[in-house]
mmCIF file of C-alpha atoms in Angstrom:
data_model
loop_
_atom_site.group_PDB
_atom_site.id
_atom_site.type_symbol
_atom_site.label_atom_id
_atom_site.label_comp_id
_atom_site.label_asym_id
_atom_site.label_seq_id
_atom_site.Cartn_x
_atom_site.Cartn_y
_atom_site.Cartn_z
ATOM 1 C CA UNK A 25 105.151 65.301 89.151
ATOM 2 C CA UNK A 26 104.892 66.731 92.724
ATOM 3 C CA UNK A 27 101.017 67.090 92.857
ATOM 4 C CA UNK A 28 100.475 63.661 91.393
ATOM 5 C CA UNK A 29 102.592 62.001 94.147
ATOM 6 C CA UNK A 30 100.649 63.755 97.096
ATOM 7 C CA UNK A 31 103.522 65.785 98.107
ATOM 8 C CA UNK A 32 102.513 68.569 100.111
ATOM 9 C CA UNK A 33 102.156 72.258 99.226
ATOM 10 C CA UNK A 34 104.760 72.964 101.883
ATOM 11 C CA UNK A 35 107.212 70.513 100.184
ATOM 12 C CA UNK A 36 106.636 72.332 97.001
ATOM 13 C CA UNK A 37 107.427 75.718 98.686
ATOM 14 C CA UNK A 38 110.684 74.378 100.105
ATOM 15 C CA UNK A 39 111.749 72.830 96.795
ATOM 16 C CA UNK A 40 110.641 75.913 94.668
ATOM 17 C CA UNK A 41 112.549 78.136 97.103
ATOM 18 C CA UNK A 42 115.687 76.083 96.556
ATOM 19 C CA UNK A 43 115.487 76.774 92.856
ATOM 20 C CA UNK A 44 116.248 80.104 91.980
ATOM 21 C CA UNK A 45 115.615 79.492 88.301
ATOM 22 C CA UNK A 46 112.006 78.652 89.130
ATOM 23 C CA UNK A 47 111.165 82.173 90.467
ATOM 24 C CA UNK A 48 112.316 84.830 88.080
ATOM 25 C CA UNK A 49 109.192 85.734 86.445
ATOM 26 C CA UNK A 50 107.371 88.191 88.510
ATOM 27 C CA UNK A 51 107.767 91.675 87.172
ATOM 28 C CA UNK A 52 110.550 90.880 84.859
ATOM 29 C CA UNK A 53 109.234 92.561 81.735
ATOM 30 C CA UNK A 54 107.354 95.284 80.472
ATOM 31 C CA UNK A 55 104.473 96.707 82.755
ATOM 32 C CA UNK A 56 101.972 99.494 82.002
ATOM 33 C CA UNK A 57 99.841 101.244 84.240
ATOM 34 C CA UNK A 58 97.126 103.619 82.861
ATOM 35 C CA UNK A 59 95.597 106.417 84.443
ATOM 36 C CA UNK A 60 92.535 105.400 86.466
ATOM 37 C CA UNK A 61 90.474 106.854 89.152
ATOM 38 C CA UNK A 62 89.509 103.678 91.029
ATOM 39 C CA UNK A 63 92.646 101.449 91.088
ATOM 40 C CA UNK A 64 94.646 99.227 89.119
ATOM 41 C CA UNK A 65 93.923 95.398 87.992
ATOM 42 C CA UNK A 66 96.967 93.346 88.219
ATOM 43 C CA UNK A 67 97.098 91.253 84.888
ATOM 44 C CA UNK A 68 99.841 88.516 84.438
ATOM 45 C CA UNK A 69 99.987 87.501 80.814
ATOM 46 C CA UNK A 70 102.180 85.072 78.706
ATOM 47 C CA UNK A 71 102.592 87.695 76.045
ATOM 48 C CA UNK A 72 99.709 87.353 73.558
ATOM 49 C CA UNK A 73 96.855 88.854 75.672
ATOM 50 C CA UNK A 74 98.005 92.524 75.399
ATOM 51 C CA UNK A 75 95.945 94.561 72.745
ATOM 52 C CA UNK A 76 98.908 96.947 71.854
ATOM 53 C CA UNK A 77 98.979 98.425 75.252
ATOM 54 C CA UNK A 78 95.752 99.994 74.730
ATOM 55 C CA UNK A 79 93.224 99.313 77.843
ATOM 56 C CA UNK A 80 91.582 102.821 77.414
ATOM 57 C CA UNK A 81 88.137 101.380 76.511
ATOM 58 C CA UNK A 82 88.143 99.296 79.657
ATOM 59 C CA UNK A 83 89.388 102.007 81.867
ATOM 60 C CA UNK A 84 86.882 104.688 80.386
ATOM 61 C CA UNK A 85 83.983 102.073 81.315
ATOM 62 C CA UNK A 86 85.059 101.126 84.703
ATOM 63 C CA UNK A 87 87.464 103.741 85.932
ATOM 64 C CA UNK A 88 90.086 101.023 86.619
ATOM 65 C CA UNK A 89 93.522 100.757 85.084
ATOM 66 C CA UNK A 90 95.280 97.654 83.982
ATOM 67 C CA UNK A 91 99.027 96.842 85.049
ATOM 68 C CA UNK A 92 100.390 94.131 82.541
ATOM 69 C CA UNK A 93 103.088 91.942 83.707
ATOM 70 C CA UNK A 94 104.770 89.229 81.799
ATOM 71 C CA UNK A 95 104.182 85.818 82.986
ATOM 72 C CA UNK A 96 105.705 82.296 82.180
ATOM 73 C CA UNK A 97 103.572 79.722 80.724
ATOM 74 C CA UNK A 98 105.339 76.426 81.853
ATOM 75 C CA UNK A 99 103.100 74.402 84.221
ATOM 76 C CA UNK A 100 105.712 73.980 87.073
ATOM 77 C CA UNK A 101 106.713 77.435 86.684
ATOM 78 C CA UNK A 102 103.211 78.969 87.144
ATOM 79 C CA UNK A 103 102.689 76.901 90.280
ATOM 80 C CA UNK A 104 105.908 77.884 91.727
ATOM 81 C CA UNK A 105 105.392 81.531 91.164
ATOM 82 C CA UNK A 106 101.868 81.470 92.754
ATOM 83 C CA UNK A 107 102.921 79.416 95.609
ATOM 84 C CA UNK A 108 106.388 80.503 96.335
ATOM 85 C CA UNK A 109 106.762 83.517 94.716
ATOM 86 C CA UNK A 110 104.132 85.549 96.081
ATOM 87 C CA UNK A 111 102.165 85.666 93.035
ATOM 88 C CA UNK A 112 99.027 84.794 94.914
ATOM 89 C CA UNK A 113 99.170 88.005 96.524
ATOM 90 C CA UNK A 114 100.254 89.969 93.674
ATOM 91 C CA UNK A 115 98.113 89.087 90.689
ATOM 92 C CA UNK A 116 94.117 89.519 90.115
ATOM 93 C CA UNK A 117 94.211 87.805 86.905
ATOM 94 C CA UNK A 118 96.536 85.420 85.137
ATOM 95 C CA UNK A 119 95.956 84.786 81.435
ATOM 96 C CA UNK A 120 97.690 81.631 80.095
ATOM 97 C CA UNK A 121 97.204 78.481 78.135
ATOM 98 C CA UNK A 122 94.205 76.777 79.844
ATOM 99 C CA UNK A 123 94.148 73.174 81.020
ATOM 100 C CA UNK A 124 95.850 73.937 84.397
ATOM 101 C CA UNK A 125 92.539 73.697 86.684
ATOM 102 C CA UNK A 126 93.416 70.403 88.600
ATOM 103 C CA UNK A 127 96.811 71.639 90.138
ATOM 104 C CA UNK A 128 95.485 75.310 90.679
ATOM 105 C CA UNK A 129 92.368 74.202 92.201
ATOM 106 C CA UNK A 130 93.715 71.296 94.142
ATOM 107 C CA UNK A 131 96.138 73.964 95.752
ATOM 108 C CA UNK A 132 93.469 76.662 96.183
ATOM 109 C CA UNK A 133 95.164 79.111 93.893
ATOM 110 C CA UNK A 134 92.119 80.311 91.734
ATOM 111 C CA UNK A 135 88.622 81.116 92.352
ATOM 112 C CA UNK A 136 85.627 79.426 90.722
ATOM 113 C CA UNK A 137 84.172 81.725 87.804
ATOM 114 C CA UNK A 138 80.826 83.156 88.299
ATOM 115 C CA UNK A 139 79.593 83.651 84.672
ATOM 116 C CA UNK A 140 76.733 85.556 85.648
ATOM 117 C CA UNK A 141 78.794 88.522 86.337
ATOM 118 C CA UNK A 142 79.920 88.688 82.803
ATOM 119 C CA UNK A 143 77.432 89.730 80.394
ATOM 120 C CA UNK A 144 79.468 88.746 77.297
ATOM 121 C CA UNK A 145 79.685 85.235 78.515
ATOM 122 C CA UNK A 146 76.158 84.326 77.364
ATOM 123 C CA UNK A 147 76.919 85.871 73.936
ATOM 124 C CA UNK A 148 80.041 83.452 73.467
ATOM 125 C CA UNK A 149 78.751 80.833 71.296
ATOM 126 C CA UNK A 150 82.185 79.602 70.869
ATOM 127 C CA UNK A 151 82.112 78.346 74.499
ATOM 128 C CA UNK A 152 78.937 76.167 73.819
ATOM 129 C CA UNK A 153 80.392 74.880 70.435
ATOM 130 C CA UNK A 154 84.030 74.259 71.518
ATOM 131 C CA UNK A 155 84.430 74.139 75.132
ATOM 132 C CA UNK A 156 81.407 73.115 76.721
ATOM 133 C CA UNK A 157 81.273 70.394 79.326
ATOM 134 C CA UNK A 158 81.487 66.799 77.926
ATOM 135 C CA UNK A 159 84.045 68.114 75.048
ATOM 136 C CA UNK A 160 87.767 67.928 75.187
ATOM 137 C CA UNK A 161 87.780 71.716 74.972
ATOM 138 C CA UNK A 162 86.263 71.988 78.352
ATOM 139 C CA UNK A 163 89.410 70.659 79.847
ATOM 140 C CA UNK A 164 90.836 74.067 79.093
ATOM 141 C CA UNK A 165 88.391 76.034 81.283
ATOM 142 C CA UNK A 166 86.527 73.715 83.673
ATOM 143 C CA UNK A 167 87.275 70.987 86.351
ATOM 144 C CA UNK A 168 84.915 68.951 88.312
ATOM 145 C CA UNK A 169 81.960 70.281 86.430
ATOM 146 C CA UNK A 170 82.810 73.887 87.308
ATOM 147 C CA UNK A 171 84.154 76.888 85.221
ATOM 148 C CA UNK A 172 87.363 78.270 86.204
ATOM 149 C CA UNK A 173 88.976 79.805 83.409
ATOM 150 C CA UNK A 174 87.486 82.438 81.008
ATOM 151 C CA UNK A 175 88.305 81.512 77.325
ATOM 152 C CA UNK A 176 90.254 84.540 75.590
ATOM 153 C CA UNK A 177 91.783 82.750 72.639
ATOM 154 C CA UNK A 178 91.170 79.254 70.798
ATOM 155 C CA UNK A 179 93.651 78.097 68.337
ATOM 156 C CA UNK A 180 94.905 75.180 66.294
ATOM 157 C CA UNK A 181 98.683 74.967 66.072
ATOM 158 C CA UNK A 182 101.072 73.124 63.443
ATOM 159 C CA UNK A 183 104.392 74.196 62.298
ATOM 160 C CA UNK A 184 105.995 76.928 60.143
ATOM 161 C CA UNK A 185 108.222 76.724 56.950
ATOM 162 C CA UNK A 186 110.016 78.814 54.492
ATOM 163 C CA UNK A 187 108.502 77.859 51.079
ATOM 164 C CA UNK A 188 111.489 79.101 49.024
ATOM 165 C CA UNK A 189 113.936 77.050 51.100
ATOM 166 C CA UNK A 190 111.889 73.796 51.268
ATOM 167 C CA UNK A 191 110.899 73.824 47.464
ATOM 168 C CA UNK A 192 107.143 74.313 47.950
ATOM 169 C CA UNK A 193 104.244 73.236 50.365
ATOM 170 C CA UNK A 194 104.508 71.004 53.415
ATOM 171 C CA UNK A 195 101.544 69.194 54.558
ATOM 172 C CA UNK A 196 102.806 66.794 57.072
ATOM 173 C CA UNK A 197 104.713 66.938 60.552
ATOM 174 C CA UNK A 198 107.163 64.490 58.830
ATOM 175 C CA UNK A 199 108.746 67.587 57.420
ATOM 176 C CA UNK A 200 110.164 68.181 61.087
ATOM 177 C CA UNK A 201 112.042 64.959 60.585
ATOM 178 C CA UNK A 202 112.687 64.758 56.978
ATOM 179 C CA UNK A 203 116.439 64.158 56.347
ATOM 180 C CA UNK A 204 116.252 66.577 53.530
ATOM 181 C CA UNK A 205 116.036 69.420 55.988
ATOM 182 C CA UNK A 206 118.716 68.120 58.287
ATOM 183 C CA UNK A 207 120.251 70.730 60.503
ATOM 184 C CA UNK A 208 117.690 73.337 59.413
ATOM 185 C CA UNK A 209 114.787 72.297 61.872
ATOM 186 C CA UNK A 210 113.941 73.491 65.167
ATOM 187 C CA UNK A 211 111.497 72.231 67.909
ATOM 188 C CA UNK A 212 109.878 74.058 70.816
ATOM 189 C CA UNK A 213 111.335 73.091 74.252
ATOM 190 C CA UNK A 214 107.828 71.796 75.456
ATOM 191 C CA UNK A 215 106.528 68.353 75.737
ATOM 192 C CA UNK A 216 102.926 69.611 75.384
ATOM 193 C CA UNK A 217 103.628 70.992 72.003
ATOM 194 C CA UNK A 218 106.660 69.506 70.265
ATOM 195 C CA UNK A 219 106.137 66.109 71.973
ATOM 196 C CA UNK A 220 102.344 65.890 71.217
ATOM 197 C CA UNK A 221 102.609 66.875 67.741
ATOM 198 C CA UNK A 222 105.533 64.255 67.379
ATOM 199 C CA UNK A 223 103.068 61.669 68.764
ATOM 200 C CA UNK A 224 100.353 62.874 66.418
ATOM 201 C CA UNK A 225 102.578 62.244 63.445
ATOM 202 C CA UNK A 226 104.069 58.886 64.828
ATOM 203 C CA UNK A 227 100.655 57.559 65.369
ATOM 204 C CA UNK A 228 99.477 58.666 61.644
ATOM 205 C CA UNK A 229 102.614 57.078 60.078
ATOM 206 C CA UNK A 230 102.409 54.040 62.097
ATOM 207 C CA UNK A 231 105.741 54.315 63.654
ATOM 208 C CA UNK A 232 104.461 53.621 66.906
ATOM 209 C CA UNK A 233 101.576 52.313 68.634
ATOM 210 C CA UNK A 234 99.844 55.333 70.316
ATOM 211 C CA UNK A 235 96.209 55.116 71.561
ATOM 212 C CA UNK A 236 95.810 58.629 72.252
ATOM 213 C CA UNK A 237 98.443 61.459 71.716
ATOM 214 C CA UNK A 238 96.358 63.711 74.095
ATOM 215 C CA UNK A 239 97.197 61.678 77.207
ATOM 216 C CA UNK A 240 99.887 58.944 76.563
ATOM 217 C CA UNK A 241 101.073 56.045 78.629
ATOM 218 C CA UNK A 242 104.448 55.967 79.936
ATOM 219 C CA UNK A 243 105.500 53.672 77.331
ATOM 220 C CA UNK A 244 104.070 55.668 74.507
ATOM 221 C CA UNK A 245 105.856 58.945 75.752
ATOM 222 C CA UNK A 246 108.782 56.934 75.966
ATOM 223 C CA UNK A 247 108.608 55.828 72.283
ATOM 224 C CA UNK A 248 108.205 59.347 71.115
ATOM 225 C CA UNK A 249 111.250 60.564 73.066
ATOM 226 C CA UNK A 250 113.381 57.690 71.721
ATOM 227 C CA UNK A 251 112.242 58.799 68.423
ATOM 228 C CA UNK A 252 113.243 62.346 68.793
ATOM 229 C CA UNK A 253 116.549 61.401 70.472
ATOM 230 C CA UNK A 254 117.380 59.305 67.478
ATOM 231 C CA UNK A 255 116.920 62.257 65.290
ATOM 232 C CA UNK A 256 118.630 64.644 67.557
ATOM 233 C CA UNK A 257 121.595 62.359 67.276
ATOM 234 C CA UNK A 258 121.534 62.364 63.509
ATOM 235 C CA UNK A 259 121.647 66.271 63.518
ATOM 236 C CA UNK A 260 118.039 67.030 62.650
ATOM 237 C CA UNK A 261 117.555 69.645 64.962
ATOM 238 C CA UNK A 262 119.626 72.879 64.795
ATOM 239 C CA UNK A 263 118.299 74.288 67.987
ATOM 240 C CA UNK A 264 115.475 73.569 70.716
ATOM 241 C CA UNK A 265 114.065 77.114 71.152
ATOM 242 C CA UNK A 266 112.414 78.278 74.326
ATOM 243 C CA UNK A 267 111.289 82.001 73.633
ATOM 244 C CA UNK A 268 109.168 83.761 71.113
ATOM 245 C CA UNK A 269 111.996 86.292 70.221
ATOM 246 C CA UNK A 270 114.362 83.286 69.514
ATOM 247 C CA UNK A 271 112.020 81.523 67.440
ATOM 248 C CA UNK A 272 111.136 84.672 65.152
ATOM 249 C CA UNK A 273 115.054 85.228 64.758
ATOM 250 C CA UNK A 274 115.292 81.703 63.398
ATOM 251 C CA UNK A 275 112.779 82.309 60.843
ATOM 252 C CA UNK A 276 113.798 85.930 59.966
ATOM 253 C CA UNK A 277 117.254 85.096 59.828
ATOM 254 C CA UNK A 278 116.597 81.999 57.737
ATOM 255 C CA UNK A 279 118.586 79.647 60.222
ATOM 256 C CA UNK A 280 115.818 77.051 59.944
ATOM 257 C CA UNK A 281 113.535 76.113 57.123
ATOM 258 C CA UNK A 282 111.186 74.114 59.072
ATOM 259 C CA UNK A 283 110.180 74.904 62.645
ATOM 260 C CA UNK A 284 107.570 73.575 65.400
ATOM 261 C CA UNK A 285 106.059 77.014 66.623
ATOM 262 C CA UNK A 286 103.190 79.152 67.114
ATOM 263 C CA UNK A 287 101.232 80.906 64.280
ATOM 264 C CA UNK A 288 102.139 84.546 65.740
ATOM 265 C CA UNK A 289 105.748 83.950 64.861
ATOM 266 C CA UNK A 290 104.899 83.454 61.292
ATOM 267 C CA UNK A 291 102.900 86.801 61.296
ATOM 268 C CA UNK A 292 106.022 88.738 62.764
ATOM 269 C CA UNK A 293 108.215 87.012 60.254
ATOM 270 C CA UNK A 294 105.934 88.041 57.267
ATOM 271 C CA UNK A 295 105.861 91.602 58.673
ATOM 272 C CA UNK A 296 109.628 91.533 58.581
ATOM 273 C CA UNK A 297 109.485 90.646 54.842
ATOM 274 C CA UNK A 298 110.229 87.107 55.300
ATOM 275 C CA UNK A 299 107.928 84.819 53.432
ATOM 276 C CA UNK A 300 106.913 82.067 56.169
ATOM 277 C CA UNK A 301 103.705 79.822 55.830
ATOM 278 C CA UNK A 302 101.836 78.183 58.768
ATOM 279 C CA UNK A 303 101.134 74.557 57.549
ATOM 280 C CA UNK A 304 97.887 72.808 57.097
ATOM 281 C CA UNK A 305 99.129 69.263 58.145
ATOM 282 C CA UNK A 306 97.142 66.215 57.119
ATOM 283 C CA UNK A 307 97.461 64.907 60.579
ATOM 284 C CA UNK A 308 95.519 67.749 62.149
ATOM 285 C CA UNK A 309 96.282 70.229 64.596
ATOM 286 C CA UNK A 310 97.249 70.602 68.358
ATOM 287 C CA UNK A 311 94.079 72.566 69.552
ATOM 288 C CA UNK A 312 93.983 74.691 72.759
ATOM 289 C CA UNK A 313 92.508 77.688 74.338
ATOM 290 C CA UNK A 314 94.059 80.418 76.590
ATOM 291 C CA UNK A 315 92.102 80.835 79.931
ATOM 292 C CA UNK A 316 91.951 83.954 82.058
ATOM 293 C CA UNK A 317 92.053 82.699 85.762
ATOM 294 C CA UNK A 318 91.014 85.016 88.795
ATOM 295 C CA UNK A 319 93.789 84.153 91.434
ATOM 296 C CA UNK A 320 92.385 83.364 94.945
ATOM 297 C CA UNK A 321 93.340 86.131 97.158
ATOM 298 C CA UNK A 322 91.286 86.319 100.528
ATOM 299 C CA UNK A 323 92.731 89.785 100.984
ATOM 300 C CA UNK A 324 91.394 91.091 97.914
ATOM 301 C CA UNK A 325 88.365 93.732 98.099
ATOM 302 C CA UNK A 326 85.051 93.355 96.629
ATOM 303 C CA UNK A 327 85.610 96.297 94.349
ATOM 304 C CA UNK A 328 88.766 94.878 93.160
ATOM 305 C CA UNK A 329 87.090 91.498 92.382
ATOM 306 C CA UNK A 330 84.476 93.554 90.664
ATOM 307 C CA UNK A 331 87.004 95.262 88.602
ATOM 308 C CA UNK A 332 88.609 91.861 87.635
ATOM 309 C CA UNK A 333 85.270 90.456 86.313
ATOM 310 C CA UNK A 334 84.689 93.695 84.503
ATOM 311 C CA UNK A 335 88.009 93.112 82.842
ATOM 312 C CA UNK A 336 87.325 89.577 81.947
ATOM 313 C CA UNK A 337 83.927 90.572 80.440
ATOM 314 C CA UNK A 338 85.940 93.220 78.288
ATOM 315 C CA UNK A 339 88.137 90.578 77.144
ATOM 316 C CA UNK A 340 85.014 88.467 75.751
ATOM 317 C CA UNK A 341 83.899 91.539 73.876
ATOM 318 C CA UNK A 342 83.988 92.623 70.260
ATOM 319 C CA UNK A 343 86.955 95.283 70.462
ATOM 320 C CA UNK A 344 89.335 93.298 72.384
ATOM 321 C CA UNK A 345 88.629 90.055 70.356
ATOM 322 C CA UNK A 346 88.916 91.801 67.033
ATOM 323 C CA UNK A 347 92.131 93.571 68.180
ATOM 324 C CA UNK A 348 93.747 90.398 69.583
ATOM 325 C CA UNK A 349 92.833 88.433 66.440
ATOM 326 C CA UNK A 350 94.305 91.129 64.201
ATOM 327 C CA UNK A 351 97.566 91.146 66.284
ATOM 328 C CA UNK A 352 98.304 87.583 67.099
ATOM 329 C CA UNK A 353 96.255 85.640 64.468
ATOM 330 C CA UNK A 354 94.245 83.818 66.934
ATOM 331 C CA UNK A 355 90.366 83.174 67.055
ATOM 332 C CA UNK A 356 88.903 84.932 70.139
ATOM 333 C CA UNK A 357 84.981 85.473 70.202
ATOM 334 C CA UNK A 358 82.109 85.561 68.104
ATOM 335 C CA UNK A 359 81.616 89.284 68.529
ATOM 336 C CA UNK A 360 84.961 90.170 66.904
ATOM 337 C CA UNK A 361 84.082 89.792 63.166
ATOM 338 C CA UNK A 362 80.964 91.956 63.530
ATOM 339 C CA UNK A 363 82.570 94.596 65.777
ATOM 340 C CA UNK A 364 85.451 94.992 63.254
ATOM 341 C CA UNK A 365 83.046 95.262 60.311
ATOM 342 C CA UNK A 366 80.709 97.698 61.995
ATOM 343 C CA UNK A 367 83.301 100.077 63.328
ATOM 344 C CA UNK A 368 85.265 101.332 60.451
ATOM 345 C CA UNK A 369 86.852 104.271 62.399
ATOM 346 C CA UNK A 370 88.705 101.599 64.640
ATOM 347 C CA UNK A 371 89.172 98.937 61.986
ATOM 348 C CA UNK A 372 89.917 99.234 58.388
ATOM 349 C CA UNK A 373 88.192 97.099 55.650
ATOM 350 C CA UNK A 374 91.303 95.250 55.372
ATOM 351 C CA UNK A 375 91.670 94.628 59.083
ATOM 352 C CA UNK A 376 88.099 93.338 59.444
ATOM 353 C CA UNK A 377 88.587 91.280 56.241
ATOM 354 C CA UNK A 378 91.649 89.798 58.241
ATOM 355 C CA UNK A 379 89.802 89.273 61.471
ATOM 356 C CA UNK A 380 87.026 87.368 59.549
ATOM 357 C CA UNK A 381 89.620 85.243 57.584
ATOM 358 C CA UNK A 382 91.499 84.180 60.762
ATOM 359 C CA UNK A 383 88.306 83.262 62.513
ATOM 360 C CA UNK A 384 87.071 81.111 59.720
ATOM 361 C CA UNK A 385 90.598 79.617 59.345
ATOM 362 C CA UNK A 386 90.701 78.447 63.197
ATOM 363 C CA UNK A 387 87.107 77.152 62.949
ATOM 364 C CA UNK A 388 88.346 75.070 59.895
ATOM 365 C CA UNK A 389 91.153 73.804 62.033
ATOM 366 C CA UNK A 390 88.666 72.682 64.856
ATOM 367 C CA UNK A 391 86.572 71.004 62.297
ATOM 368 C CA UNK A 392 89.500 68.987 60.837
ATOM 369 C CA UNK A 393 90.501 68.033 64.445
ATOM 370 C CA UNK A 394 93.866 66.475 65.512
ATOM 371 C CA UNK A 395 94.650 66.558 69.079
ATOM 372 C CA UNK A 396 93.639 68.780 72.183
ATOM 373 C CA UNK A 397 96.963 69.839 73.798
ATOM 374 C CA UNK A 398 97.153 68.467 77.385
ATOM 375 C CA UNK A 399 98.796 70.783 79.901
ATOM 376 C CA UNK A 400 98.496 68.213 82.943
ATOM 377 C CA UNK A 401 98.561 64.794 81.426
ATOM 378 C CA UNK A 402 98.047 61.820 83.926
ATOM 379 C CA UNK A 403 101.482 60.680 83.719
ATOM 380 C CA UNK A 404 103.037 64.218 83.846
ATOM 381 C CA UNK A 405 105.982 63.064 85.968
ATOM 382 C CA UNK A 406 107.005 60.595 83.206
ATOM 383 C CA UNK A 407 106.467 63.265 80.537
ATOM 384 C CA UNK A 408 108.800 65.752 82.525
ATOM 385 C CA UNK A 409 111.439 63.237 82.989
ATOM 386 C CA UNK A 410 111.292 61.948 79.430
ATOM 387 C CA UNK A 411 111.576 65.437 78.105
ATOM 388 C CA UNK A 412 114.729 65.960 80.287
ATOM 389 C CA UNK A 413 116.249 62.973 78.661
ATOM 390 C CA UNK A 414 115.540 64.258 75.339
ATOM 391 C CA UNK A 415 117.162 67.581 76.250
ATOM 392 C CA UNK A 416 120.197 65.891 77.722
ATOM 393 C CA UNK A 417 120.875 63.560 74.886
#
């Protein structure tokens, strides 16, 4: 990839400007501004960090509003938007899947986090348990022994299936490649999810020699893509999906029976009356964490920076955590369960039980393990070229 090769920031800028497709993300989707007396924090999010449009508790406590803007999650697109698309001067916070610290720090795009400015940081035992320095999870929030991302979500991903169509429970990623479901399988267009899950399966099934699905050698990622191309040519995959709405539609319309996807898509399908199940694969899970980064902007005022920190602290708190867990199915922070149980006027008994069950479920996934998602592997350029080969096949 560009940065791995030492190509300059100016070179990337030229290339990015030349690619209209790389720059469409700013301000395209919904944005909501709430009445505030002091100003507005510009908050870019990939679609799962919005607590139903309700930032009133943050606004009431801080006097600041939140302007939510949709933001892409693909690594190259993130860099392009911040460097060439004016995002560095636009956003105060970007809330994306973590693990992007290396390119963001090396290009002076984000600030180091001062955890002392967030009282809820010290209360978040999940950081110490799953994301502390020396663990694989640290790679989602830290770089060079420093903290750059505030973890807003922790999750373990697998795949979805329709039990009425598959004839029962599925417990292996092998279902994605089972000829029995030929033509009724969908994968995400993402080598850090679909590619890494495939590697996890191939390693467990001894279909290839893969030392570590987390960070594969060029030969290992080639073996994974060769396998995927073989299955693609056999007609195994109905589609390679690339948006939340598309994937939900595939499940709800029963166009696919087995799908590599995120758990919130199962929640949406179930809410629409379609019985979908998120699998518990024997090979383990694709583990990951969201990280909220403060975008480096020398022109930001001290008051605006303080408001950004206040928002990050709010996101580490009980109400926000419980709300996101109940809406998205993701584990957030340790205060979420106790807050939902204690505040019966805001969360019903069923909602509190749901928050607790989801939190325990994700903790069980983390205990089982699998592979931590790698957003910026050592051989990222090979990953990208091999994935392009798969898509073109």
